[in-house]
Short mmCIF file of C-alpha atoms in Angstrom, two decimals:
data_model
loop_
_atom_site.label_atom_id
_atom_site.label_comp_id
_atom_site.label_asym_id
_atom_site.label_seq_id
_atom_site.Cartn_x
_atom_site.Cartn_y
_atom_site.Cartn_z
CA UNK A 1 84.13 103.96 109.20
CA UNK A 2 80.45 104.54 109.95
CA UNK A 3 79.14 108.10 110.08
CA UNK A 4 78.33 109.27 113.62
CA UNK A 5 76.28 112.41 114.10
CA UNK A 6 77.67 114.54 116.92
CA UNK A 7 74.94 117.16 117.19
CA UNK A 8 76.83 119.96 115.43
CA UNK A 9 76.40 121.37 111.98
CA UNK A 10 79.31 120.97 109.56
CA UNK A 11 80.18 124.68 109.63
CA UNK A 12 80.61 124.69 113.40
CA UNK A 13 82.64 121.47 113.24
CA UNK A 14 84.91 122.91 110.51
CA UNK A 15 85.51 126.10 112.52
CA UNK A 16 86.46 124.03 115.56
CA UNK A 17 88.85 121.92 113.49
CA UNK A 18 90.50 125.09 112.17
CA UNK A 19 90.79 126.57 115.67
CA UNK A 20 92.36 123.33 116.90
CA UNK A 21 94.84 123.43 114.01
CA UNK A 22 95.90 126.99 114.80
CA UNK A 23 96.38 125.94 118.43
CA UNK A 24 98.34 122.78 117.61
CA UNK A 25 100.74 123.67 114.79
CA UNK A 26 103.66 126.08 114.60
CA UNK A 27 103.44 126.61 110.85
CA UNK A 28 100.33 126.56 108.70
CA UNK A 29 99.59 126.86 105.02
CA UNK A 30 96.59 126.41 102.83
CA UNK A 31 96.53 124.39 99.62
CA UNK A 32 94.32 126.38 97.28
CA UNK A 33 93.01 125.47 93.82
CA UNK A 34 90.40 128.25 93.42
CA UNK A 35 87.67 125.63 93.19
CA UNK A 36 84.52 125.91 95.30
CA UNK A 37 85.76 123.63 98.10
CA UNK A 38 89.16 125.20 98.61
CA UNK A 39 87.57 128.65 98.31
CA UNK A 40 85.09 127.91 101.13
CA UNK A 41 87.88 126.41 103.22
CA UNK A 42 90.23 129.31 102.61
CA UNK A 43 87.60 131.86 103.69
CA UNK A 44 87.11 129.95 106.95
CA UNK A 45 90.85 129.59 107.52
CA UNK A 46 91.44 133.28 106.82
CA UNK A 47 88.68 134.25 109.29
CA UNK A 48 90.69 132.48 111.97
CA UNK A 49 94.02 133.90 110.75
CA UNK A 50 92.57 137.43 110.89
CA UNK A 51 91.12 136.82 114.35
CA UNK A 52 94.55 135.76 115.61
CA UNK A 53 96.39 138.28 113.44
CA UNK A 54 98.57 135.44 112.16
CA UNK A 55 100.05 135.12 108.67
CA UNK A 56 99.82 131.76 106.94
CA UNK A 57 101.16 130.43 103.63
CA UNK A 58 98.88 129.85 100.63
CA UNK A 59 100.01 127.49 97.89
CA UNK A 60 98.45 127.81 94.45
CA UNK A 61 99.75 125.71 91.56
CA UNK A 62 99.14 127.59 88.33
CA UNK A 63 98.67 124.96 85.59
CA UNK A 64 98.92 127.46 82.71
CA UNK A 65 95.93 125.86 80.89
CA UNK A 66 93.23 127.06 83.23
CA UNK A 67 90.06 129.07 82.89
CA UNK A 68 90.76 132.82 83.04
CA UNK A 69 87.95 133.15 85.56
CA UNK A 70 89.71 130.72 87.87
CA UNK A 71 92.93 132.68 87.61
CA UNK A 72 91.10 135.97 88.22
CA UNK A 73 89.33 134.50 91.24
CA UNK A 74 92.57 133.07 92.67
CA UNK A 75 94.18 136.45 92.18
CA UNK A 76 91.30 138.20 93.95
CA UNK A 77 91.61 135.84 96.91
CA UNK A 78 95.36 136.49 97.12
CA UNK A 79 94.77 140.25 96.92
CA UNK A 80 91.87 140.32 99.40
CA UNK A 81 93.84 138.41 102.01
CA UNK A 82 97.25 139.88 101.15
CA UNK A 83 97.71 141.21 104.68
CA UNK A 84 97.49 137.76 106.27
CA UNK A 85 99.10 135.47 103.72
CA UNK A 86 102.53 134.53 102.47
CA UNK A 87 101.72 133.86 98.82
CA UNK A 88 103.18 130.89 96.94
CA UNK A 89 101.70 131.23 93.44
CA UNK A 90 103.76 128.59 91.66
CA UNK A 91 104.21 128.90 87.88
CA UNK A 92 107.17 126.65 87.13
CA UNK A 93 107.46 123.70 84.75
CA UNK A 94 105.64 120.73 86.23
CA UNK A 95 104.65 117.47 84.61
CA UNK A 96 101.17 116.13 84.61
CA UNK A 97 99.29 113.38 82.87
CA UNK A 98 97.81 113.91 79.41
CA UNK A 99 95.10 111.33 78.81
CA UNK A 100 94.45 112.71 75.32
CA UNK A 101 97.60 111.66 73.48
CA UNK A 102 99.99 108.75 73.08
CA UNK A 103 102.52 111.09 71.47
CA UNK A 104 102.64 113.26 74.57
CA UNK A 105 101.29 111.04 77.37
CA UNK A 106 102.50 113.67 79.80
CA UNK A 107 102.60 117.39 79.32
CA UNK A 108 104.58 120.05 81.07
CA UNK A 109 103.00 123.32 82.05
CA UNK A 110 105.12 126.45 81.56
CA UNK A 111 107.57 124.31 79.57
CA UNK A 112 110.63 126.19 78.35
CA UNK A 113 110.63 126.91 74.63
CA UNK A 114 106.85 126.46 74.21
CA UNK A 115 104.25 129.08 73.33
CA UNK A 116 102.30 129.38 76.59
CA UNK A 117 98.56 129.96 76.48
CA UNK A 118 98.84 132.96 78.80
CA UNK A 119 101.44 135.04 80.61
CA UNK A 120 102.54 134.33 84.15
CA UNK A 121 101.02 136.48 86.88
CA UNK A 122 103.22 139.20 88.31
CA UNK A 123 103.06 137.59 91.77
CA UNK A 124 104.12 134.22 90.39
CA UNK A 125 107.12 132.29 91.58
CA UNK A 126 108.47 131.84 88.08
CA UNK A 127 112.05 130.94 88.92
CA UNK A 128 112.34 127.22 89.65
CA UNK A 129 115.51 127.96 91.64
CA UNK A 130 113.28 129.49 94.31
CA UNK A 131 112.71 125.97 95.70
CA UNK A 132 115.91 124.11 96.52
CA UNK A 133 114.13 120.76 96.25
CA UNK A 134 112.85 121.38 92.72
CA UNK A 135 113.90 118.96 89.97
CA UNK A 136 113.27 119.90 86.34
CA UNK A 137 109.75 119.03 85.20
CA UNK A 138 108.92 117.17 88.41
CA UNK A 139 105.41 115.86 88.89
CA UNK A 140 102.77 117.64 90.94
CA UNK A 141 102.52 114.59 93.21
CA UNK A 142 106.25 114.85 93.94
CA UNK A 143 106.23 118.62 94.35
CA UNK A 144 103.46 118.86 96.95
CA UNK A 145 104.98 116.84 99.85
CA UNK A 146 108.41 118.36 99.23
CA UNK A 147 106.89 121.82 99.33
CA UNK A 148 105.38 120.92 102.71
CA UNK A 149 108.76 119.78 104.00
CA UNK A 150 110.43 122.91 102.62
CA UNK A 151 107.78 125.21 104.12
CA UNK A 152 107.96 123.47 107.51
CA UNK A 153 111.66 124.22 108.13
CA UNK A 154 111.72 121.44 110.69
CA UNK A 155 108.67 122.62 112.65
CA UNK A 156 105.32 120.94 113.09
CA UNK A 157 103.31 122.07 110.08
CA UNK A 158 99.70 121.82 108.95
CA UNK A 159 98.50 122.04 105.38
CA UNK A 160 94.79 122.75 105.02
CA UNK A 161 93.33 120.71 102.16
CA UNK A 162 89.75 121.17 100.97
CA UNK A 163 88.85 117.63 99.97
CA UNK A 164 85.50 116.12 100.87
CA UNK A 165 84.70 112.43 101.40
CA UNK A 166 81.52 112.79 99.34
CA UNK A 167 83.62 113.35 96.22
CA UNK A 168 85.08 109.86 95.81
CA UNK A 169 85.87 106.59 97.52
CA UNK A 170 89.57 107.46 97.39
CA UNK A 171 88.93 110.68 99.29
CA UNK A 172 86.76 108.83 101.77
CA UNK A 173 89.62 106.38 102.35
CA UNK A 174 92.05 109.24 102.86
CA UNK A 175 90.06 110.11 105.97
CA UNK A 176 88.67 106.75 107.06
CA UNK A 177 91.64 104.38 106.70
CA UNK A 178 93.88 103.38 109.57
CA UNK A 179 96.74 105.86 109.48
CA UNK A 180 98.95 107.97 111.69
CA UNK A 181 96.99 110.98 113.00
CA UNK A 182 97.45 113.65 115.65
CA UNK A 183 95.50 113.46 118.92
CA UNK A 184 93.19 110.85 117.36
CA UNK A 185 91.83 113.45 114.93
CA UNK A 186 90.75 111.50 111.87
CA UNK A 187 90.80 114.67 109.78
CA UNK A 188 94.62 114.73 109.95
CA UNK A 189 97.02 112.64 107.85
CA UNK A 190 100.78 112.56 107.97
CA UNK A 191 102.47 113.63 104.72
CA UNK A 192 106.18 113.65 105.44
CA UNK A 193 108.29 114.20 108.61
CA UNK A 194 106.19 116.40 110.92
CA UNK A 195 104.01 117.81 108.11
CA UNK A 196 100.33 117.00 108.34
CA UNK A 197 97.39 117.45 106.02
CA UNK A 198 94.30 118.77 107.76
CA UNK A 199 90.87 118.34 106.14
CA UNK A 200 88.52 120.74 107.93
CA UNK A 201 85.59 120.36 105.50
CA UNK A 202 85.92 116.62 104.87
CA UNK A 203 82.31 115.94 105.93
CA UNK A 204 80.71 118.76 103.92
CA UNK A 205 78.36 117.94 101.09
CA UNK A 206 78.22 119.93 97.86
CA UNK A 207 75.01 121.53 99.13
CA UNK A 208 76.85 122.65 102.30
CA UNK A 209 79.49 124.41 100.19
CA UNK A 210 76.89 126.44 98.31
CA UNK A 211 74.81 127.09 101.42
CA UNK A 212 77.93 128.52 103.06
CA UNK A 213 78.72 130.58 99.94
CA UNK A 214 75.20 132.04 99.84
CA UNK A 215 74.88 132.74 103.56
CA UNK A 216 78.38 134.14 104.07
CA UNK A 217 78.35 136.24 100.89
CA UNK A 218 82.06 135.55 100.41
CA UNK A 219 83.60 135.85 96.92
CA UNK A 220 83.28 132.70 94.81
CA UNK A 221 84.77 131.61 91.51
CA UNK A 222 82.32 132.97 88.87
CA UNK A 223 83.17 130.04 86.63
CA UNK A 224 80.57 127.99 88.50
CA UNK A 225 77.80 130.31 87.33
CA UNK A 226 78.99 129.79 83.77
CA UNK A 227 79.01 126.04 84.31
CA UNK A 228 75.45 126.30 85.59
CA UNK A 229 74.51 128.24 82.46
CA UNK A 230 76.17 125.52 80.38
CA UNK A 231 73.79 122.99 81.94
CA UNK A 232 75.94 121.26 84.57
CA UNK A 233 74.44 120.18 87.88
CA UNK A 234 76.18 121.24 91.09
CA UNK A 235 77.56 117.72 91.39
CA UNK A 236 79.12 117.76 87.93
CA UNK A 237 81.05 121.00 88.45
CA UNK A 238 84.75 120.29 88.95
CA UNK A 239 87.79 122.48 88.50
CA UNK A 240 91.11 120.74 88.10
CA UNK A 241 93.92 120.32 85.62
CA UNK A 242 92.12 119.39 82.42
CA UNK A 243 93.82 116.54 80.57
CA UNK A 244 93.63 113.49 82.88
CA UNK A 245 91.51 110.53 81.83
CA UNK A 246 88.48 111.60 83.86
CA UNK A 247 89.16 115.32 83.66
CA UNK A 248 89.28 115.26 79.83
CA UNK A 249 85.50 114.74 79.86
CA UNK A 250 85.22 118.41 80.86
CA UNK A 251 87.29 119.76 77.96
CA UNK A 252 84.18 120.69 75.98
CA UNK A 253 83.50 123.34 78.62
CA UNK A 254 86.51 125.33 77.44
CA UNK A 255 84.99 125.47 73.97
CA UNK A 256 81.72 126.79 75.37
CA UNK A 257 82.95 129.09 78.12
CA UNK A 258 86.31 130.36 76.89
CA UNK A 259 86.72 129.71 73.16
CA UNK A 260 89.78 131.99 72.88
CA UNK A 261 91.59 130.01 75.57
CA UNK A 262 90.49 126.78 73.93
CA UNK A 263 92.05 127.75 70.59
CA UNK A 264 95.37 128.31 72.34
CA UNK A 265 95.11 125.04 74.27
CA UNK A 266 94.56 123.03 71.10
CA UNK A 267 97.79 124.42 69.72
CA UNK A 268 99.60 123.90 73.00
CA UNK A 269 98.67 120.40 74.19
CA UNK A 270 98.81 117.34 71.93
CA UNK A 271 95.47 115.56 71.58
CA UNK A 272 93.40 118.25 73.31
CA UNK A 273 90.93 118.44 70.44
CA UNK A 274 90.69 114.65 70.14
CA UNK A 275 90.09 114.49 73.88
CA UNK A 276 87.29 117.04 73.69
CA UNK A 277 85.69 115.26 70.72
CA UNK A 278 85.82 111.72 72.03
CA UNK A 279 86.20 111.82 75.82
CA UNK A 280 82.51 111.15 76.37
CA UNK A 281 82.21 108.47 73.68
CA UNK A 282 82.15 104.95 75.01
CA UNK A 283 84.10 102.21 73.26
CA UNK A 284 87.52 101.74 71.78
CA UNK A 285 88.43 105.35 70.95
CA UNK A 286 89.47 106.36 74.44
CA UNK A 287 88.68 103.14 76.28
CA UNK A 288 85.56 104.30 78.10
CA UNK A 289 82.96 101.74 79.26
CA UNK A 290 82.62 98.60 77.12
CA UNK A 291 85.30 97.72 74.60
CA UNK A 292 84.86 95.58 71.52
CA UNK A 293 87.63 93.27 70.38
CA UNK A 294 88.11 94.10 66.68
CA UNK A 295 87.26 91.37 64.15
CA UNK A 296 90.24 89.12 63.39
CA UNK A 297 91.92 89.91 66.70
CA UNK A 298 92.04 88.35 70.12
CA UNK A 299 92.54 90.74 73.03
CA UNK A 300 96.13 89.61 73.17
CA UNK A 301 96.85 90.28 69.49
CA UNK A 302 94.95 93.56 69.81
CA UNK A 303 97.29 94.64 72.61
CA UNK A 304 100.27 93.73 70.42
CA UNK A 305 98.74 95.71 67.58
CA UNK A 306 98.16 98.73 69.83
CA UNK A 307 101.76 98.57 71.02
CA UNK A 308 103.11 98.52 67.47
CA UNK A 309 100.86 101.42 66.44
CA UNK A 310 102.06 103.89 69.08
CA UNK A 311 105.29 105.94 69.29
CA UNK A 312 108.21 103.61 70.19
CA UNK A 313 109.03 105.43 73.42
CA UNK A 314 105.46 105.19 74.69
CA UNK A 315 105.23 101.54 73.57
CA UNK A 316 108.39 100.70 75.46
CA UNK A 317 106.97 102.35 78.57
CA UNK A 318 103.80 100.24 78.32
CA UNK A 319 105.84 97.07 77.63
CA UNK A 320 107.70 97.59 80.90
CA UNK A 321 104.45 97.92 82.82
CA UNK A 322 102.81 94.96 81.10
CA UNK A 323 105.89 92.79 81.76
CA UNK A 324 105.59 93.45 85.49
CA UNK A 325 101.85 92.77 85.37
CA UNK A 326 102.36 89.42 83.59
CA UNK A 327 105.19 88.44 85.92
CA UNK A 328 103.14 89.32 89.01
CA UNK A 329 100.23 87.16 87.88
CA UNK A 330 102.52 84.31 86.74
CA UNK A 331 103.18 83.47 90.40
CA UNK A 332 99.53 83.88 91.33
CA UNK A 333 97.96 81.07 89.34
CA UNK A 334 98.76 82.15 85.78
CA UNK A 335 102.17 80.61 85.12
CA UNK A 336 101.04 79.66 81.60
CA UNK A 337 99.86 83.16 80.75
CA UNK A 338 96.82 85.26 81.49
CA UNK A 339 93.47 84.77 79.72
CA UNK A 340 92.14 87.06 77.03
CA UNK A 341 89.03 87.80 79.09
CA UNK A 342 88.09 87.10 82.68
CA UNK A 343 84.96 87.58 84.73
CA UNK A 344 84.34 91.33 84.33
CA UNK A 345 83.62 91.87 88.00
CA UNK A 346 86.79 90.06 89.10
CA UNK A 347 88.75 92.02 86.52
CA UNK A 348 87.52 95.30 87.93
CA UNK A 349 88.14 94.14 91.52
CA UNK A 350 91.74 93.33 90.54
CA UNK A 351 91.25 89.66 91.40
CA UNK A 352 91.71 88.37 87.84
CA UNK A 353 94.08 89.48 85.06
CA UNK A 354 93.24 89.66 81.36
CA UNK A 355 94.51 90.98 78.06
CA UNK A 356 91.23 92.89 77.76
CA UNK A 357 92.15 94.85 80.88
CA UNK A 358 95.55 95.68 79.38
CA UNK A 359 93.88 96.82 76.12
CA UNK A 360 91.53 99.07 78.11
CA UNK A 361 94.48 100.57 79.97
CA UNK A 362 96.24 101.43 76.71
CA UNK A 363 93.12 102.79 75.01
CA UNK A 364 92.41 105.04 78.00
CA UNK A 365 95.92 106.46 77.62
CA UNK A 366 96.41 105.43 81.21
CA UNK A 367 100.15 106.12 80.96
CA UNK A 368 100.99 105.08 84.51
CA UNK A 369 98.72 102.01 84.24
CA UNK A 370 96.78 102.84 87.39
CA UNK A 371 93.96 100.65 86.05
CA UNK A 372 96.40 97.70 86.28
CA UNK A 373 97.34 98.62 89.84
CA UNK A 374 100.53 100.64 89.29
CA UNK A 375 101.60 103.94 90.82
CA UNK A 376 103.56 106.58 88.90
CA UNK A 377 107.34 106.25 88.92
CA UNK A 378 109.21 109.25 90.31
CA UNK A 379 110.59 111.54 87.59
CA UNK A 380 114.08 111.36 89.04
CA UNK A 381 113.98 107.56 89.22
CA UNK A 382 112.58 106.94 85.74
CA UNK A 383 115.92 106.45 83.95
CA UNK A 384 117.02 103.93 86.58
CA UNK A 385 113.64 102.23 86.32
CA UNK A 386 113.90 101.78 82.54
CA UNK A 387 117.43 100.36 82.88
CA UNK A 388 116.26 97.94 85.53
CA UNK A 389 113.26 96.91 83.46
CA UNK A 390 115.43 96.26 80.39
CA UNK A 391 117.44 93.76 82.43
CA UNK A 392 114.41 92.23 84.07
CA UNK A 393 112.54 91.73 80.82
CA UNK A 394 115.52 89.81 79.42
CA UNK A 395 115.67 87.72 82.57
CA UNK A 396 111.90 87.06 82.66
CA UNK A 397 111.81 86.26 78.96
CA UNK A 398 108.16 87.23 78.48
CA UNK A 399 107.86 86.90 74.71
CA UNK A 400 104.20 87.97 74.56
CA UNK A 401 104.97 91.66 74.54
CA UNK A 402 108.45 91.91 73.06
CA UNK A 403 108.58 93.64 69.67
CA UNK A 404 109.23 91.03 67.00
CA UNK A 405 107.80 91.96 63.62
CA UNK A 406 108.69 88.65 62.00
CA UNK A 407 106.63 86.64 64.46
CA UNK A 408 102.85 86.45 64.27
CA UNK A 409 101.21 87.17 67.62
CA UNK A 410 100.24 83.98 69.38
CA UNK A 411 96.63 83.16 70.24
CA UNK A 412 95.31 83.38 73.78
CA UNK B 1 103.73 82.17 99.77
CA UNK B 2 101.95 82.82 96.48
CA UNK B 3 102.92 79.76 94.45
CA UNK B 4 99.85 77.66 95.23
CA UNK B 5 97.26 80.30 94.34
CA UNK B 6 94.95 79.06 91.60
CA UNK B 7 93.11 81.08 88.94
CA UNK B 8 89.70 82.41 89.91
CA UNK B 9 87.95 79.73 87.85
CA UNK B 10 89.07 77.27 90.54
CA UNK B 11 87.77 79.37 93.41
CA UNK B 12 84.75 78.00 95.22
CA UNK B 13 83.30 81.46 95.88
CA UNK B 14 83.25 82.27 92.17
CA UNK B 15 81.67 78.89 91.39
CA UNK B 16 79.02 79.54 94.06
CA UNK B 17 78.04 82.83 92.39
CA UNK B 18 79.56 85.24 94.88
CA UNK B 19 80.39 87.72 92.09
CA UNK B 20 77.17 87.24 90.14
CA UNK B 21 74.90 90.18 89.39
CA UNK B 22 71.73 89.65 91.35
CA UNK B 23 68.93 92.04 92.13
CA UNK B 24 68.93 93.25 95.73
CA UNK B 25 65.65 91.62 96.67
CA UNK B 26 64.55 92.49 100.22
CA UNK B 27 64.48 88.82 101.24
CA UNK B 28 68.11 88.15 100.24
CA UNK B 29 69.27 91.34 101.97
CA UNK B 30 67.39 90.44 105.13
CA UNK B 31 68.76 86.88 105.19
CA UNK B 32 72.29 88.31 104.89
CA UNK B 33 71.56 90.81 107.66
CA UNK B 34 70.22 88.13 109.98
CA UNK B 35 73.31 85.96 109.39
CA UNK B 36 75.68 88.86 110.05
CA UNK B 37 73.81 89.72 113.26
CA UNK B 38 73.85 86.14 114.56
CA UNK B 39 77.30 85.58 116.06
CA UNK B 40 76.94 81.82 116.38
CA UNK B 41 75.70 81.23 112.82
CA UNK B 42 78.20 83.68 111.39
CA UNK B 43 81.11 81.97 113.12
CA UNK B 44 79.91 78.59 111.83
CA UNK B 45 79.59 79.91 108.29
CA UNK B 46 83.03 81.54 108.38
CA UNK B 47 84.64 78.36 109.74
CA UNK B 48 82.92 76.31 107.04
CA UNK B 49 84.32 78.64 104.39
CA UNK B 50 87.80 78.33 105.84
CA UNK B 51 87.47 74.54 105.87
CA UNK B 52 85.75 73.79 102.58
CA UNK B 53 86.62 76.67 100.23
CA UNK B 54 90.34 75.96 100.21
CA UNK B 55 91.25 77.50 96.86
CA UNK B 56 89.25 80.66 97.46
CA UNK B 57 90.72 81.07 100.97
CA UNK B 58 94.20 80.58 99.61
CA UNK B 59 93.73 83.46 97.19
CA UNK B 60 91.72 85.82 99.38
CA UNK B 61 92.50 85.29 103.05
CA UNK B 62 96.22 86.01 103.10
CA UNK B 63 96.44 89.77 102.93
CA UNK B 64 94.74 92.40 105.07
CA UNK B 65 92.82 94.67 104.90
CA UNK B 66 90.41 93.03 102.43
CA UNK B 67 90.57 89.51 103.85
CA UNK B 68 88.08 90.33 106.60
CA UNK B 69 85.44 91.72 104.26
CA UNK B 70 86.02 88.83 101.85
CA UNK B 71 85.41 86.32 104.63
CA UNK B 72 82.13 88.02 105.59
CA UNK B 73 80.98 88.04 101.97
CA UNK B 74 82.05 84.43 101.47
CA UNK B 75 80.23 83.35 104.66
CA UNK B 76 77.00 84.97 103.44
CA UNK B 77 77.41 83.36 100.03
CA UNK B 78 78.14 79.96 101.61
CA UNK B 79 75.35 80.02 104.19
CA UNK B 80 72.52 81.93 102.51
CA UNK B 81 73.60 81.98 98.85
CA UNK B 82 73.81 85.74 98.31
CA UNK B 83 76.40 87.49 96.13
CA UNK B 84 78.87 89.96 97.61
CA UNK B 85 76.86 92.95 96.34
CA UNK B 86 74.00 91.92 98.65
CA UNK B 87 76.34 91.43 101.60
CA UNK B 88 77.67 94.95 101.12
CA UNK B 89 74.11 96.32 101.30
CA UNK B 90 73.44 94.17 104.38
CA UNK B 91 76.61 95.44 106.05
CA UNK B 92 75.32 99.00 105.69
CA UNK B 93 72.26 98.05 107.75
CA UNK B 94 74.20 96.84 110.79
CA UNK B 95 74.87 98.93 113.86
CA UNK B 96 78.45 99.80 114.84
CA UNK B 97 78.27 97.26 117.65
CA UNK B 98 77.09 94.49 115.32
CA UNK B 99 79.89 95.34 112.89
CA UNK B 100 82.48 95.22 115.64
CA UNK B 101 81.27 91.77 116.71
CA UNK B 102 81.25 90.47 113.13
CA UNK B 103 84.75 91.84 112.55
CA UNK B 104 85.98 90.22 115.73
CA UNK B 105 84.64 86.82 114.64
CA UNK B 106 86.28 87.26 111.21
CA UNK B 107 89.62 88.10 112.85
CA UNK B 108 89.41 84.97 115.00
CA UNK B 109 88.65 82.72 112.04
CA UNK B 110 91.44 84.32 109.94
CA UNK B 111 93.92 83.74 112.78
CA UNK B 112 92.83 80.11 113.04
CA UNK B 113 93.17 79.68 109.28
CA UNK B 114 96.63 81.25 109.27
CA UNK B 115 97.86 79.07 112.11
CA UNK B 116 96.59 75.92 110.32
CA UNK B 117 98.39 77.06 107.16
CA UNK B 118 101.57 77.54 109.15
CA UNK B 119 101.32 74.08 110.71
CA UNK B 120 100.68 72.52 107.30
CA UNK B 121 103.72 74.27 105.88
CA UNK B 122 105.89 73.01 108.73
CA UNK B 123 104.50 69.50 108.31
CA UNK B 124 105.28 69.58 104.59
CA UNK B 125 108.83 70.68 105.38
CA UNK B 126 109.28 67.74 107.77
CA UNK B 127 107.70 65.31 105.31
CA UNK B 128 110.06 66.53 102.65
#
């Protein structure tokens, strides 16, 4: 989708999108992370809510392991706008990806029986029974659309989301792809039933966010000033849950900015310290950039070695994914097996399979194998999925990945 | 549908250097731009790809939404010898109208290719 200038600045356009949303939807809530983008968006949305004297919902997922400054800022926003919001500060056990450990490839915030790094806020929704759709330890990605459906109560509902297309190609595609939208507004996307995401600041640049912050004088998360002091550029400053495979590169910031919190996080989340130490290293430690096939191994035997060196449960999970990957490619030109290496560009475009790509996926702790083209399996469906995969693997008879200590790994 | 796809080493686009790393020299970008702007030449190049690059088409033309962009990149590689990275730069230099026209030509050629594939499949069924 090419960019077309329409003779308005992005602030004016965002205000108009918000006004249109208030006119067009019966129920409205704001998805808030306390980062710079959602903060700017929430101020604009609240301006309109105040003008219309209308209360809207605000959803904040409290990940437990977060900077204190972010929590304080989120709290201030909730307090400042208390008169116009229905607060949903969610502090219940939720599963997210941990790219720092094969022993705990996922971690659960606010997990029962664990020593949490901080106490829950007094305004928190701490009882998981509050949401009738909640399943124990469900994933964030499952929670969010169901929350929208729950909040909507059958009415047309808008959820303001502060993503910007400048941030990533994925976010650009969220806006630009062909999709169902309301009234031809490309800044809307259907989530579930009659619930719609609305992206009022999708065309803002990072500079626009800070220009708005400076000119409006609205409260901002002070963490960004600390990040600036720590030497980050405005484009490097991100606030999100910390242990994903790209997010783990920011773990060192906890050591610098909030050492007390960091000490608690190391005790709380498996691999946090390893992640902080090695997340920026390229090579085989965490699978960043170029990998080297160790001497005496082919990529295929290296994958086998990696599978035997990890906890059995995690290895079995990867074996299921790899079996599907091999099966998929076996009917697309690779019936006699995939090569150890392929053209790097075609590998990254997903047009050619290789054992190197599988090794990279494992080394990155890419638990859901997104790098191989998979999506996460729903928490509630995982047991069924593993049963199904056990049967399929027998049927497919892919010996390359089955555990068999007596047999030497075959060559590529 | 997928059984006769061959590995990428058999694809004509790969053999012709479509995925090679090449510097974005102004001359190669401008030759790609001029091809993409010229409806007649572009249609010829796309039809040649669909006729002569059988293995590559088999693997890359079946599924939307990427088949259209692949065909444009393959046409530029076939006709003016530029890799896909250059075609992507060239695409950014076209106007919306020029893009619409190029997309329309690609859609036509893909439809033609699909209908030939369908006829061939039916013929094979009868022959069998």
